[in-house]
Tab-separated table of C-alpha atoms in Angstrom:
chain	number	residue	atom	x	y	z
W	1	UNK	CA	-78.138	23.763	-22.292
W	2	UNK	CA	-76.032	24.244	-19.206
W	3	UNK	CA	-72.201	24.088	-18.982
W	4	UNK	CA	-72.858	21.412	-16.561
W	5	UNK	CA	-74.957	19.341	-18.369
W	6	UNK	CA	-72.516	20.049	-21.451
W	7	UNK	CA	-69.399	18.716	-19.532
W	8	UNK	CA	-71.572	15.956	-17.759
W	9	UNK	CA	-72.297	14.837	-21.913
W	10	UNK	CA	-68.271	15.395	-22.926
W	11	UNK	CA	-67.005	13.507	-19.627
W	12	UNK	CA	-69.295	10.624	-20.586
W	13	UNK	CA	-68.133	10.419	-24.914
W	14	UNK	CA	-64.624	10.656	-23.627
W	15	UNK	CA	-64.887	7.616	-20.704
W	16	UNK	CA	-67.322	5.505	-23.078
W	17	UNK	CA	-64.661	5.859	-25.784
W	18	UNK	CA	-61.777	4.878	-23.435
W	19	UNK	CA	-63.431	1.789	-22.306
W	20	UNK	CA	-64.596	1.065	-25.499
W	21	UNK	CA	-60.901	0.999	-26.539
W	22	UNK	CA	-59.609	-0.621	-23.163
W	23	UNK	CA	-62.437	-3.407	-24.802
W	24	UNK	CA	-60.887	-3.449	-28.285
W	25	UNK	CA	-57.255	-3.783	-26.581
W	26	UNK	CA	-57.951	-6.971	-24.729
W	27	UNK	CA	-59.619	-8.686	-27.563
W	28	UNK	CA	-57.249	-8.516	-29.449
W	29	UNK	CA	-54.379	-8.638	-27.121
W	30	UNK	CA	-56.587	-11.866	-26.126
W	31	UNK	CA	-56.737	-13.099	-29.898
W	32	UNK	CA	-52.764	-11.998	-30.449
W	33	UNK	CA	-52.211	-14.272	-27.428
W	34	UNK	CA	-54.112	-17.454	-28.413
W	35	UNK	CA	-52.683	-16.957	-32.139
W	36	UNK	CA	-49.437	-17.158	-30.530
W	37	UNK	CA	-50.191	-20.187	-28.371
W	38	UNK	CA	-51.433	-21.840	-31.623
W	39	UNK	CA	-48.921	-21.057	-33.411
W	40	UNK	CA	-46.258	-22.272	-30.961
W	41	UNK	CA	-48.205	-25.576	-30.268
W	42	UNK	CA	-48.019	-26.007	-33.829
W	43	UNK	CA	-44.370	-25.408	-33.929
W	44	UNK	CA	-43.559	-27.821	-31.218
W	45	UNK	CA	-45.545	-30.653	-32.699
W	46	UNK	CA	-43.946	-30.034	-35.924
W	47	UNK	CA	-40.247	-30.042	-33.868
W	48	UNK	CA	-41.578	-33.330	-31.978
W	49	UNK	CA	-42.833	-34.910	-35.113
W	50	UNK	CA	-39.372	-34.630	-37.002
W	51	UNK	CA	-37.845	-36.113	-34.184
W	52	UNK	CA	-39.580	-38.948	-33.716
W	53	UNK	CA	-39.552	-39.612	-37.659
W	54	UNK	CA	-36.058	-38.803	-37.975
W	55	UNK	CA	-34.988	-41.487	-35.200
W	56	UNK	CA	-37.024	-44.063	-36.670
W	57	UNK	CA	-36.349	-43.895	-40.407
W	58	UNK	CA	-32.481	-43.173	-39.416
W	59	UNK	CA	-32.179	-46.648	-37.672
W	60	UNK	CA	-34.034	-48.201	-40.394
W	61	UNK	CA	-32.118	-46.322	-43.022
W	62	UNK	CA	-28.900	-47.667	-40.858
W	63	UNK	CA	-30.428	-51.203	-41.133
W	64	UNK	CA	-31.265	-51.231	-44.473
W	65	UNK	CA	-27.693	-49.346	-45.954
W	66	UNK	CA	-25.265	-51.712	-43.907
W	67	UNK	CA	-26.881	-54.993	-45.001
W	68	UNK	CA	-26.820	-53.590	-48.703
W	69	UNK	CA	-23.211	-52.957	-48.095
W	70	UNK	CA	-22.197	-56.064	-46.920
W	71	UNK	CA	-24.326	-57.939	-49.643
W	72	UNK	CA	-22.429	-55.387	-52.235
W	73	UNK	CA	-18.973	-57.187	-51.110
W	74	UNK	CA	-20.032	-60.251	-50.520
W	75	UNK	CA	-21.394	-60.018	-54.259
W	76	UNK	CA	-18.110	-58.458	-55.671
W	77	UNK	CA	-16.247	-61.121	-54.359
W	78	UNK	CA	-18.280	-63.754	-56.076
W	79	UNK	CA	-19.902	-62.242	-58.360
W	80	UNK	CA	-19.476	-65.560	-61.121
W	81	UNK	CA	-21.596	-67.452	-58.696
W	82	UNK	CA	-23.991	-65.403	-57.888
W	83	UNK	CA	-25.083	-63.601	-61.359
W	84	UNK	CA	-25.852	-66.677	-62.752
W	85	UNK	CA	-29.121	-66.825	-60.473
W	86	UNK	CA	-30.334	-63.584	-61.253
W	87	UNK	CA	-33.563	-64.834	-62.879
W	88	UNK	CA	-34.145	-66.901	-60.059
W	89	UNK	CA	-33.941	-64.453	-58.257
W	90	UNK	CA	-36.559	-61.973	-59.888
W	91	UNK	CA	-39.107	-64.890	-59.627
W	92	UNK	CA	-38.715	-64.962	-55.941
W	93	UNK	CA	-39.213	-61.291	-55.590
W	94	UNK	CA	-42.369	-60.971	-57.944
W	95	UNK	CA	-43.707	-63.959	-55.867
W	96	UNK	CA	-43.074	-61.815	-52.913
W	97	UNK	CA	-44.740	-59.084	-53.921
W	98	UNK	CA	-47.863	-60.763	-55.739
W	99	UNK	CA	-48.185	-62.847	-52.603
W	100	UNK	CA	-48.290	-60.214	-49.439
W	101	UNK	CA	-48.789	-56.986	-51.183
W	102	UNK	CA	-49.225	-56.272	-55.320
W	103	UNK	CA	-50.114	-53.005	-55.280
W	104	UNK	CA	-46.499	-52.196	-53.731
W	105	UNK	CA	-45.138	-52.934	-56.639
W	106	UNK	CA	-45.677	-49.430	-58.015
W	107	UNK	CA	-43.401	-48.217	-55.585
W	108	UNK	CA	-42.564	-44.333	-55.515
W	109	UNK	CA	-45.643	-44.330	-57.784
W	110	UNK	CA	-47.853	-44.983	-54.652
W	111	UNK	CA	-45.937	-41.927	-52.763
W	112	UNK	CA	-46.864	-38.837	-55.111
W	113	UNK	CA	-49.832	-40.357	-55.242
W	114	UNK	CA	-50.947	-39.856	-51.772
W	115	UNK	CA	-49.216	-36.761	-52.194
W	116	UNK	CA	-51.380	-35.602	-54.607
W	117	UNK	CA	-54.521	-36.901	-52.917
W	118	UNK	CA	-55.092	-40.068	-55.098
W	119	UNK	CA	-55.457	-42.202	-52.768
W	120	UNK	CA	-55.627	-42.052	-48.849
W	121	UNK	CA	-52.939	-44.372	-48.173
W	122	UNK	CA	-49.599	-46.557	-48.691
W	123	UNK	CA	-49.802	-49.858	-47.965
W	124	UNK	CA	-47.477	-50.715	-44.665
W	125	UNK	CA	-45.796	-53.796	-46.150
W	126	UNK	CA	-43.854	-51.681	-48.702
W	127	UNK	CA	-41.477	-51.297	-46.076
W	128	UNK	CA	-40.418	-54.914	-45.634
W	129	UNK	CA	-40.794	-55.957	-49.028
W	130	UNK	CA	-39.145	-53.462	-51.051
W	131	UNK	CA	-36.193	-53.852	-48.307
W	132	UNK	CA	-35.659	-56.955	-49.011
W	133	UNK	CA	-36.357	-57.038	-52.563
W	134	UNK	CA	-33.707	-54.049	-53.255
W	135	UNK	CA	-31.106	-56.671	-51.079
W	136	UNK	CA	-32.466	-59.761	-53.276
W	137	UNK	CA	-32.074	-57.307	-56.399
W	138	UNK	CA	-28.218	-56.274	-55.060
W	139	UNK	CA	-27.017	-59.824	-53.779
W	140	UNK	CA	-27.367	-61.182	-57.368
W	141	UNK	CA	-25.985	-58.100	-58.842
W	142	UNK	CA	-28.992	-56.203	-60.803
W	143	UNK	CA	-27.670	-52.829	-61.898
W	144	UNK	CA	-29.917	-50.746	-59.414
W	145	UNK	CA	-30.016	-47.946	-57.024
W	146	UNK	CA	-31.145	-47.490	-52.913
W	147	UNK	CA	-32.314	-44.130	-52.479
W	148	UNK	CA	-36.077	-45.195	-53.623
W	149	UNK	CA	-35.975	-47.605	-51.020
W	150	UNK	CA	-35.285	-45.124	-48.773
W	151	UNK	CA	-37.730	-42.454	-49.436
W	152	UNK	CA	-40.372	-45.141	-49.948
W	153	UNK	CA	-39.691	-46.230	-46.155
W	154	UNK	CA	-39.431	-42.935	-44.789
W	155	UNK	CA	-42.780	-41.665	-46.571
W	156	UNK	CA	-44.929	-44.688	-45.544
W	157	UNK	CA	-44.234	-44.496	-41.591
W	158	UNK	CA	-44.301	-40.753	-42.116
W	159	UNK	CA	-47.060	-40.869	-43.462
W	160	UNK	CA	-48.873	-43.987	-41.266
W	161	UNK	CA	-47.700	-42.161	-38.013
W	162	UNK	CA	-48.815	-38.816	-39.156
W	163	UNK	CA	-52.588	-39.782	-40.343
W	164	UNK	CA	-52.887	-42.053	-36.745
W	165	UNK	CA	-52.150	-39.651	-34.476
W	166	UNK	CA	-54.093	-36.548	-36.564
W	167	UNK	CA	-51.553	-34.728	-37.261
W	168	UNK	CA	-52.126	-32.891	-39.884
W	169	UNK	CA	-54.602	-31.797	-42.292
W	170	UNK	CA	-52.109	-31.593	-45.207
W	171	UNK	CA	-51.049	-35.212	-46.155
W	172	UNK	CA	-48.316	-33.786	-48.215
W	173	UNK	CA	-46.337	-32.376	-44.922
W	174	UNK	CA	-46.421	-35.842	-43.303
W	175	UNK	CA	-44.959	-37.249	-47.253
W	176	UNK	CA	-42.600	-34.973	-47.187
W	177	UNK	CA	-41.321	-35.266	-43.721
W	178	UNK	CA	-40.703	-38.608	-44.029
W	179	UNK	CA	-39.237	-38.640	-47.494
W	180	UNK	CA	-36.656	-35.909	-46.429
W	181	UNK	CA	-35.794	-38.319	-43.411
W	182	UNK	CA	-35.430	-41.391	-45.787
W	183	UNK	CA	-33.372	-39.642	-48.245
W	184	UNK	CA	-31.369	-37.280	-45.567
W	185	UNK	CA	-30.619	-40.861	-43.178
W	186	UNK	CA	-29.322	-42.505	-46.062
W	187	UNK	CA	-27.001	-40.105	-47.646
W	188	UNK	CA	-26.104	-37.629	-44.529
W	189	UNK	CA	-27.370	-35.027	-47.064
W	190	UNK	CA	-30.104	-33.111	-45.128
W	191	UNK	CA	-30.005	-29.682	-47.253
W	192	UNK	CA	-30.320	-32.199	-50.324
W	193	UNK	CA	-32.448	-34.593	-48.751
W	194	UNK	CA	-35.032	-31.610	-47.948
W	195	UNK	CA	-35.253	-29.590	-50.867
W	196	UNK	CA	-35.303	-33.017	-52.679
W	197	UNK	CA	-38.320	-33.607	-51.060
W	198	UNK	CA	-40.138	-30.684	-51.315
W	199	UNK	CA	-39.366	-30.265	-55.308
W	200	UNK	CA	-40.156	-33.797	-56.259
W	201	UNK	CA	-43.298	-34.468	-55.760
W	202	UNK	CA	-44.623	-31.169	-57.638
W	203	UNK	CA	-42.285	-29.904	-60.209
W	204	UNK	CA	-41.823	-26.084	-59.399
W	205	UNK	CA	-44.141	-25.896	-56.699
W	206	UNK	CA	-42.419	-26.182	-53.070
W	207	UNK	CA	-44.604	-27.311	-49.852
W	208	UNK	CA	-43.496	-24.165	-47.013
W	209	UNK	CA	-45.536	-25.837	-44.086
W	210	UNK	CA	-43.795	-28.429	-44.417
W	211	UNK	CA	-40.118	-27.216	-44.262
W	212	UNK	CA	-39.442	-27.003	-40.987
W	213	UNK	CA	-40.854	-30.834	-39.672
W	214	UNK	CA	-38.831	-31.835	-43.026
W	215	UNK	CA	-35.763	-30.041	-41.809
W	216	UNK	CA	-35.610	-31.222	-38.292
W	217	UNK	CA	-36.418	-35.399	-39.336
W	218	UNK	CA	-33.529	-35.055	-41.916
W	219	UNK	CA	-30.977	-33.635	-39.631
W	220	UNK	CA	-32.338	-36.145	-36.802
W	221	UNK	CA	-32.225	-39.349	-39.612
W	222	UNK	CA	-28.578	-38.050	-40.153
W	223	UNK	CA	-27.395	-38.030	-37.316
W	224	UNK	CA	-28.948	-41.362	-35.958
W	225	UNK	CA	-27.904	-43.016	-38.964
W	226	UNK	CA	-23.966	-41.726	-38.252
W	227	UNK	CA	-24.319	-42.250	-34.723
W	228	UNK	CA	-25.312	-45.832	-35.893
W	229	UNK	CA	-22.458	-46.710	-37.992
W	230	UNK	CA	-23.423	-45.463	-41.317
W	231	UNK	CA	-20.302	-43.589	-43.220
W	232	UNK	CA	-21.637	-40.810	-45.353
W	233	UNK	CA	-19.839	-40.494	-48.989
W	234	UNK	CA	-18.132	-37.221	-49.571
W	235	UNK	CA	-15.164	-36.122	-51.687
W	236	UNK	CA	-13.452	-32.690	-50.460
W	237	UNK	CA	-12.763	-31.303	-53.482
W	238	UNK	CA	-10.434	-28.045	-53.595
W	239	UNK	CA	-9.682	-28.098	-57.618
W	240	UNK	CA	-11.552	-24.817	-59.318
W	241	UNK	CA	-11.979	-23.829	-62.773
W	242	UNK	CA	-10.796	-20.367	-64.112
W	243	UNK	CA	-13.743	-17.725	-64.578
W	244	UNK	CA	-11.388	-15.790	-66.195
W	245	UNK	CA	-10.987	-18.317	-69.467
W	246	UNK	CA	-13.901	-17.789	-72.051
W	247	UNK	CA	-13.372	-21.166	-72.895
W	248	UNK	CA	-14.169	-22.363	-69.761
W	249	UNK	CA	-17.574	-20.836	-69.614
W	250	UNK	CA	-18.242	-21.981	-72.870
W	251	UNK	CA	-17.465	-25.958	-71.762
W	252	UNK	CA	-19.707	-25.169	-68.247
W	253	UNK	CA	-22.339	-24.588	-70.922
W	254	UNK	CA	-21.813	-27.620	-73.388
W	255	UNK	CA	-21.628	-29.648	-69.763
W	256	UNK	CA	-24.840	-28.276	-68.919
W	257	UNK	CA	-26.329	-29.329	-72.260
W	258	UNK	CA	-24.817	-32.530	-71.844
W	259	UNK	CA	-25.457	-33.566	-68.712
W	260	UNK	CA	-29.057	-32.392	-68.992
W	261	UNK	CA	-29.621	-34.746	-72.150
W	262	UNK	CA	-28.605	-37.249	-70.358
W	263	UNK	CA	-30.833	-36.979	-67.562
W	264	UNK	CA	-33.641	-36.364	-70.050
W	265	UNK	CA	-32.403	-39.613	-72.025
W	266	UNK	CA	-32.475	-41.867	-68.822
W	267	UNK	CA	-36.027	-40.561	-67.643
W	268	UNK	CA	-37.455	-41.060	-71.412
W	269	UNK	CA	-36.034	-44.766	-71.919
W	270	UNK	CA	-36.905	-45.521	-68.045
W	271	UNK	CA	-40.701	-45.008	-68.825
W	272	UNK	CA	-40.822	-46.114	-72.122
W	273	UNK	CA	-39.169	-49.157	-71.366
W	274	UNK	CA	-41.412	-50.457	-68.070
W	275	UNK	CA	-44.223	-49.546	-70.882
W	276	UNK	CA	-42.796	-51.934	-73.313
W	277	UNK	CA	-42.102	-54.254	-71.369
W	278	UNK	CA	-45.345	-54.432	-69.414
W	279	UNK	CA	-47.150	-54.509	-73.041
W	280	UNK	CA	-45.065	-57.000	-74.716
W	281	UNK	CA	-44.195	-59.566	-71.757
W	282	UNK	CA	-47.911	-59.241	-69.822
W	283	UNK	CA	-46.899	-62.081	-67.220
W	284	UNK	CA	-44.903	-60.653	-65.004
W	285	UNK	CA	-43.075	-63.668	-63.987
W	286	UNK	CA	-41.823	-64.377	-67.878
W	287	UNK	CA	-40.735	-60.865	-68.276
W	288	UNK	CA	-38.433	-60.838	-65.026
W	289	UNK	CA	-37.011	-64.342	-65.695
W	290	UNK	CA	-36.717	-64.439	-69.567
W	291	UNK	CA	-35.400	-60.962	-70.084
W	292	UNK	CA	-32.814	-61.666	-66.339
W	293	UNK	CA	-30.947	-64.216	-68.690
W	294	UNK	CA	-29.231	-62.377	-71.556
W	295	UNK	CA	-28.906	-59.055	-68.631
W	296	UNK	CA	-27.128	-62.048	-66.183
W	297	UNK	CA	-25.109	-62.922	-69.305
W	298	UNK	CA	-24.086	-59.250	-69.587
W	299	UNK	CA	-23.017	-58.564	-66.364
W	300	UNK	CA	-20.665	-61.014	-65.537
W	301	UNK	CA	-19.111	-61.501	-68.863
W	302	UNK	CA	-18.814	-57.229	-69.786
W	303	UNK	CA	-15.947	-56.332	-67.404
W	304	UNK	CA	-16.531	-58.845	-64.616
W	305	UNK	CA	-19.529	-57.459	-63.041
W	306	UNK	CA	-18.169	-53.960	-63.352
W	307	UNK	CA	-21.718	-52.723	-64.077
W	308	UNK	CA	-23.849	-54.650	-61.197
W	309	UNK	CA	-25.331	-53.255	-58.128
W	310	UNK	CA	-25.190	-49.459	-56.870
W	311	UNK	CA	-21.979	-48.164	-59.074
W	312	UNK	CA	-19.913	-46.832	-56.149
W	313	UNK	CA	-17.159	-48.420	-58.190
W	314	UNK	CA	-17.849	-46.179	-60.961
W	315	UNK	CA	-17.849	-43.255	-58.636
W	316	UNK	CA	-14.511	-44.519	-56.774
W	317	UNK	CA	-12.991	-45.328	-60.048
W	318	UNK	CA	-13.883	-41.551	-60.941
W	319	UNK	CA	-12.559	-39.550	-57.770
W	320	UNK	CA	-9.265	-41.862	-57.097
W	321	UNK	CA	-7.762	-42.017	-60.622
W	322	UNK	CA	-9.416	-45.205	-61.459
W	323	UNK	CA	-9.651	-46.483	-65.096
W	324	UNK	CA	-12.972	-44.914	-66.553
W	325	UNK	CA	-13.996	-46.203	-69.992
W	326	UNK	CA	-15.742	-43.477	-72.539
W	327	UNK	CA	-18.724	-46.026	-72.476
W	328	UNK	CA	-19.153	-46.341	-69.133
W	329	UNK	CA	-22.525	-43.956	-68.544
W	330	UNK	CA	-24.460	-45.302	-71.639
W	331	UNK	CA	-23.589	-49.016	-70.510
W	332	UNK	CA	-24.607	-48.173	-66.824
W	333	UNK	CA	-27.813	-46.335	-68.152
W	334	UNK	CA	-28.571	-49.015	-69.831
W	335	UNK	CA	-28.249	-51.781	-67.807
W	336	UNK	CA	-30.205	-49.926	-64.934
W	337	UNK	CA	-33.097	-49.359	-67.178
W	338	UNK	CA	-33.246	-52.733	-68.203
W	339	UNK	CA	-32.855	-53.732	-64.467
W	340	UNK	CA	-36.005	-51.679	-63.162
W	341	UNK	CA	-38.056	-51.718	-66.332
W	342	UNK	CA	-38.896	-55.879	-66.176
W	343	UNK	CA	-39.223	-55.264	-62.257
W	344	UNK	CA	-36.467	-55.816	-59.997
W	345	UNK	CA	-36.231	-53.519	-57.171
W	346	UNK	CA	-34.063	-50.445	-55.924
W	347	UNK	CA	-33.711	-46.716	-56.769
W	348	UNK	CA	-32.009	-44.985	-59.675
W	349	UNK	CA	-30.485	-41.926	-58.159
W	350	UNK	CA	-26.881	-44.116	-56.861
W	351	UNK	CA	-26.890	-45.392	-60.912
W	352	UNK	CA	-27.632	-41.458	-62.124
W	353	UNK	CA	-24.679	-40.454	-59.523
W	354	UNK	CA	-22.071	-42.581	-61.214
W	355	UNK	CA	-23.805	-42.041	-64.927
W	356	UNK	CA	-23.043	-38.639	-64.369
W	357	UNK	CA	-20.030	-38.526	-62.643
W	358	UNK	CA	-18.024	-41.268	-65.220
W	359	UNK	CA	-19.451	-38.733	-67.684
W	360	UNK	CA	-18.267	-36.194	-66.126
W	361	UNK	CA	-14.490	-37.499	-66.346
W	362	UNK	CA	-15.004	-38.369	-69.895
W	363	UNK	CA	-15.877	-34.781	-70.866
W	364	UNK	CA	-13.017	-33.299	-67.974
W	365	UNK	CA	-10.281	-35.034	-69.939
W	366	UNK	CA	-11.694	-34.429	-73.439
W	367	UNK	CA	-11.376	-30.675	-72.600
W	368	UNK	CA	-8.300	-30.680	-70.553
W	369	UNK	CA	-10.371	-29.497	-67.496
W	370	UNK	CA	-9.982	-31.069	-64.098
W	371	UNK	CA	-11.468	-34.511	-64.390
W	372	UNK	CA	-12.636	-34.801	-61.011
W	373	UNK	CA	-13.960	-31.061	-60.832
W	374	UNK	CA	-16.531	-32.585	-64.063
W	375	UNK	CA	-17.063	-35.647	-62.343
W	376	UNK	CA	-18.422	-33.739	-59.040
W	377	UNK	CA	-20.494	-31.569	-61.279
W	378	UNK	CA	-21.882	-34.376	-63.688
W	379	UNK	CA	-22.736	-36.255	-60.555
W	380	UNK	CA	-25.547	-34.125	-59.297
W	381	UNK	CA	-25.935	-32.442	-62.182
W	382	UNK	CA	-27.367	-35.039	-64.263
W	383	UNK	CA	-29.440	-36.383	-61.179
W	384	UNK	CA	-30.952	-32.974	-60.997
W	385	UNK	CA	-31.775	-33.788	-64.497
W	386	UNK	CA	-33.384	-36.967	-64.391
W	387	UNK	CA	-35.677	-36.174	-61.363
W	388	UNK	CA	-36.721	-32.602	-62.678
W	389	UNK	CA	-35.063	-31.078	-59.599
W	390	UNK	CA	-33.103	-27.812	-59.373
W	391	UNK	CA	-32.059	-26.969	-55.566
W	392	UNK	CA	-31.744	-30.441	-54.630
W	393	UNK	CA	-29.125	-30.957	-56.634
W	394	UNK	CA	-27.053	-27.516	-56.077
W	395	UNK	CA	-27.544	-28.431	-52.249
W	396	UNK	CA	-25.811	-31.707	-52.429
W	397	UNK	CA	-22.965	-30.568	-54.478
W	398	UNK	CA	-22.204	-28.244	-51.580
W	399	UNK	CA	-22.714	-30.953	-49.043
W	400	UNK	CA	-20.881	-33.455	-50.785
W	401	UNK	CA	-17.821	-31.910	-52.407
W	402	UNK	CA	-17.531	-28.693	-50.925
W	403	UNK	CA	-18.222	-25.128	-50.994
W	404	UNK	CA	-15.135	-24.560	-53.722
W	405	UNK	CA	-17.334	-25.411	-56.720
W	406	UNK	CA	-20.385	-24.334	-55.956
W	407	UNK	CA	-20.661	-21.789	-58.908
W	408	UNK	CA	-19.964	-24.084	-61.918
W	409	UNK	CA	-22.038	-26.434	-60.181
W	410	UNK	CA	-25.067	-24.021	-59.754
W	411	UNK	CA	-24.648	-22.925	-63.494
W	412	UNK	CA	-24.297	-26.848	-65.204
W	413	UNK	CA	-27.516	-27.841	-63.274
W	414	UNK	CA	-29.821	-24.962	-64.042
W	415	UNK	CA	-28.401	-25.314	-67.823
W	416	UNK	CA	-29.432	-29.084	-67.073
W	417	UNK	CA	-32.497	-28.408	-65.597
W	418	UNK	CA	-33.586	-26.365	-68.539
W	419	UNK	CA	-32.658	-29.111	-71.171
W	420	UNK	CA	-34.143	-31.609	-69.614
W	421	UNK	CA	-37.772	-30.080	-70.166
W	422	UNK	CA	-39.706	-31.182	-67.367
W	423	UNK	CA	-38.998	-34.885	-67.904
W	424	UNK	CA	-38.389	-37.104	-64.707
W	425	UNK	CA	-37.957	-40.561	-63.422
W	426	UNK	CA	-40.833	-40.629	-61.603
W	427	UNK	CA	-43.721	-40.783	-63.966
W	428	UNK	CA	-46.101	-39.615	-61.372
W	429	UNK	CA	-44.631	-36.341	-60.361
W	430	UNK	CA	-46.785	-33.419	-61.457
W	431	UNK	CA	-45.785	-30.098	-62.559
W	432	UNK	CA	-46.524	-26.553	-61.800
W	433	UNK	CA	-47.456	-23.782	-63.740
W	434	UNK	CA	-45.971	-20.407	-62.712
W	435	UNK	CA	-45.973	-21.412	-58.725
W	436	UNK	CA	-49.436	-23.379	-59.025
W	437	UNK	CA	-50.208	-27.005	-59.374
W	438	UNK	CA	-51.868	-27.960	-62.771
């Protein structure tokens, strides 16, 4: 063969090659660029999404928390008229509920279990009634919480908004948005509010798609909800304990241990309790009114009313020097139990906040240690406890009471978080296995 012909052949492998790599370049220069475009609209509709659930739940998180305040005063300054109709006032909010909407009544039940593809959807008129059942619940002083009431709001329209508009193919993103924007608006806690979220609804398994739509409607809820005239409840705290003292690594673990039975004792009694109650009193109408007498009778006539309603006076009473009894969790655990076990409606995490931080102050004095350093600790610690939730809890210690304490309050709620044994509030919350959901 001729050098020609030979050179011809090489010139021809050599430009066949190049333009078979020119080709190869595009393509996937061309698939780089519409992966990026994807990816970016993506990104933006997540951004937009948070937005527009993080203004809406934060007004209606404003609504909600400044009528529940003013029914909280209006019900500590009469309090000895108002108690007495507390059974009353159960009958009117199981009437509500039987009469526009019965299968709200399982509440955060109906939440995880969209979120865990049980069903395809929460009914819309949760929102209004369990709004107005948690103020019915407050105004004649049942011994219950708000943050339920929240998350329930913020997961529905979340979760309605999300499904018309096709948002997403993952139903637990658009949950989990809107729960971090309940939770976040209500508290001004959106580290807490998102990692809340995104633990809860599957023990040790966290949602990653949806952190950043989470993290955007929580700041957004916050800061409508401020703008709005909702205060957010913090406590700069600049007390610290000595690392240095054996002894007081040795009471950061007997804290942990205690706080963590605690939350494990609320969680057990909470279930057990709407199980006895439901199987012993079938009618739901007898069980709220017969069993609201002798808890009316309680309330007013046990300190005045002292354990009614949210507990911020418990939490005051343990950050300001106020007088905190040695009985004042179990009577408050108690009472709240009873409260939402024979149906009366509200949240526990506000009760588990001032369980936890009256404990707290009881176990701070017993051990000479700063009082209100154990009272910040107990207060997330044993929430943390009681709704199986680690980070959460760390998160709003930080947010709430400061950076100084952020190691004794890391170390009390994974000690907590280990006693408690995967045992949690929420009946329906599943649990994972090594990073997988069982």
């Amino acid at each position: 063969m001729s050098p020609l012909v030979l050179l011809l052949k090489l010139l021809f492998k050599l430009m066949t090659s190049a333009f078979c790599r020119v080709i190869s370049f595009f393509c996937v220069r061309r698939n780089f660029v519409e992966n990026f475009k994807k990816k970016s609209f993506t990104v933006l509709k997540y951004i937009a999404f948070g937005v527009v659930i993080g203004v809406l739940v934060g007004a209606i998180d404003t609504l909600f928390g400044r009528v529940l305040i003013a029914i909280t005063d209006f019900r500590t300054d009469y309090y000895l008229f108002l108690l007495p109709f507390l059974p009353l006032a159960g009958l009117l909010i199981t009437w509500m509920y039987n009469k526009f909407s019965a299968i709200s009544l399982k509440g955060m039940s109906l939440v995880f279990e969209t979120g865990q593809s049980k069903r395809n959807s929460i009914p819309l008129p949760l929102v209004p009634l369990v709004m107005i059942g948690t103020w019915i619940t407050h105004l004649f002083g049942g011994s219950a919480g708000r943050e339920g009431v929240a998350v329930q709001i913020g997961a529905t329209l979340s979760h309605r908004i999300g499904r018309k508009f096709h948002f997403s193919n993952n139903e637990r993103v658009l949950l989990i948005t809107g729960m971090s924007a309940g939770f976040g608006g209500l508290f001004q806690t959106p580290l807490g509010a998102v990692f809340f979220a995104l633990e809860v609804i599957v023990a040790g398994y966290l949602e990653y798609e949806a952190l950043l739509p989470a993290f955007i409607a929580s700041i957004v809820a916050c800061i409508t909800s401020h703008t709005l005239g909702l205060e957010k409840f913090s406590v700069n705290v600049t007390d610290t304990l000595d690392f240095t003292d054996y002894k007081v690594i040795i009471f950061l673990v007997i804290m942990g241990i205690a706080f963590g039975l605690v939350g494990r004792l609320f969680s057990y009694l909470l279930q057990k309790s709407k199980d006895f109650m439901k199987n012993k009193i079938k009618n739901p109408y007898v069980r709220i009114a017969v069993v609201s007498i002798p808890l009316a009778i309680i309330l007013i006539f046990f300190h005045n009313g002292r354990y009614s309603g949210l507990g911020t006076n418990l939490i005051s009473a343990s950050f300001s020097g106020g007088e905190v009894h040695y009985y004042d969790f179990i009577v408050k655990l108690l009472l709240t139990i009873v409260t939402l076990a024979i149906g009366f409606q509200g949240g526990e995490v506000t009760p588990l906040f001032s369980i936890g931080a009256t404990l707290g102050v009881v176990l701070g004095n017993l051990f000479g240690v700063s009082p209100i350093v154990c009272g910040a600790i107990g207060y997330v610690a044993v929430f943390g406890s009681a709704t199986n939730t680690l980070i959460a809890p760390i998160l709003l210690g930080v947010e709430i009471f400061g950076v100084a304490n952020v190691l004794p309050i890391a170390i009390v709620c994974i000690i907590a978080y280990i006693v408690n044994g995967n045992l949690s509030i929420y009946s329906s919350q599943q649990k994972a296995l090594f990073g997988f959901e069982e």
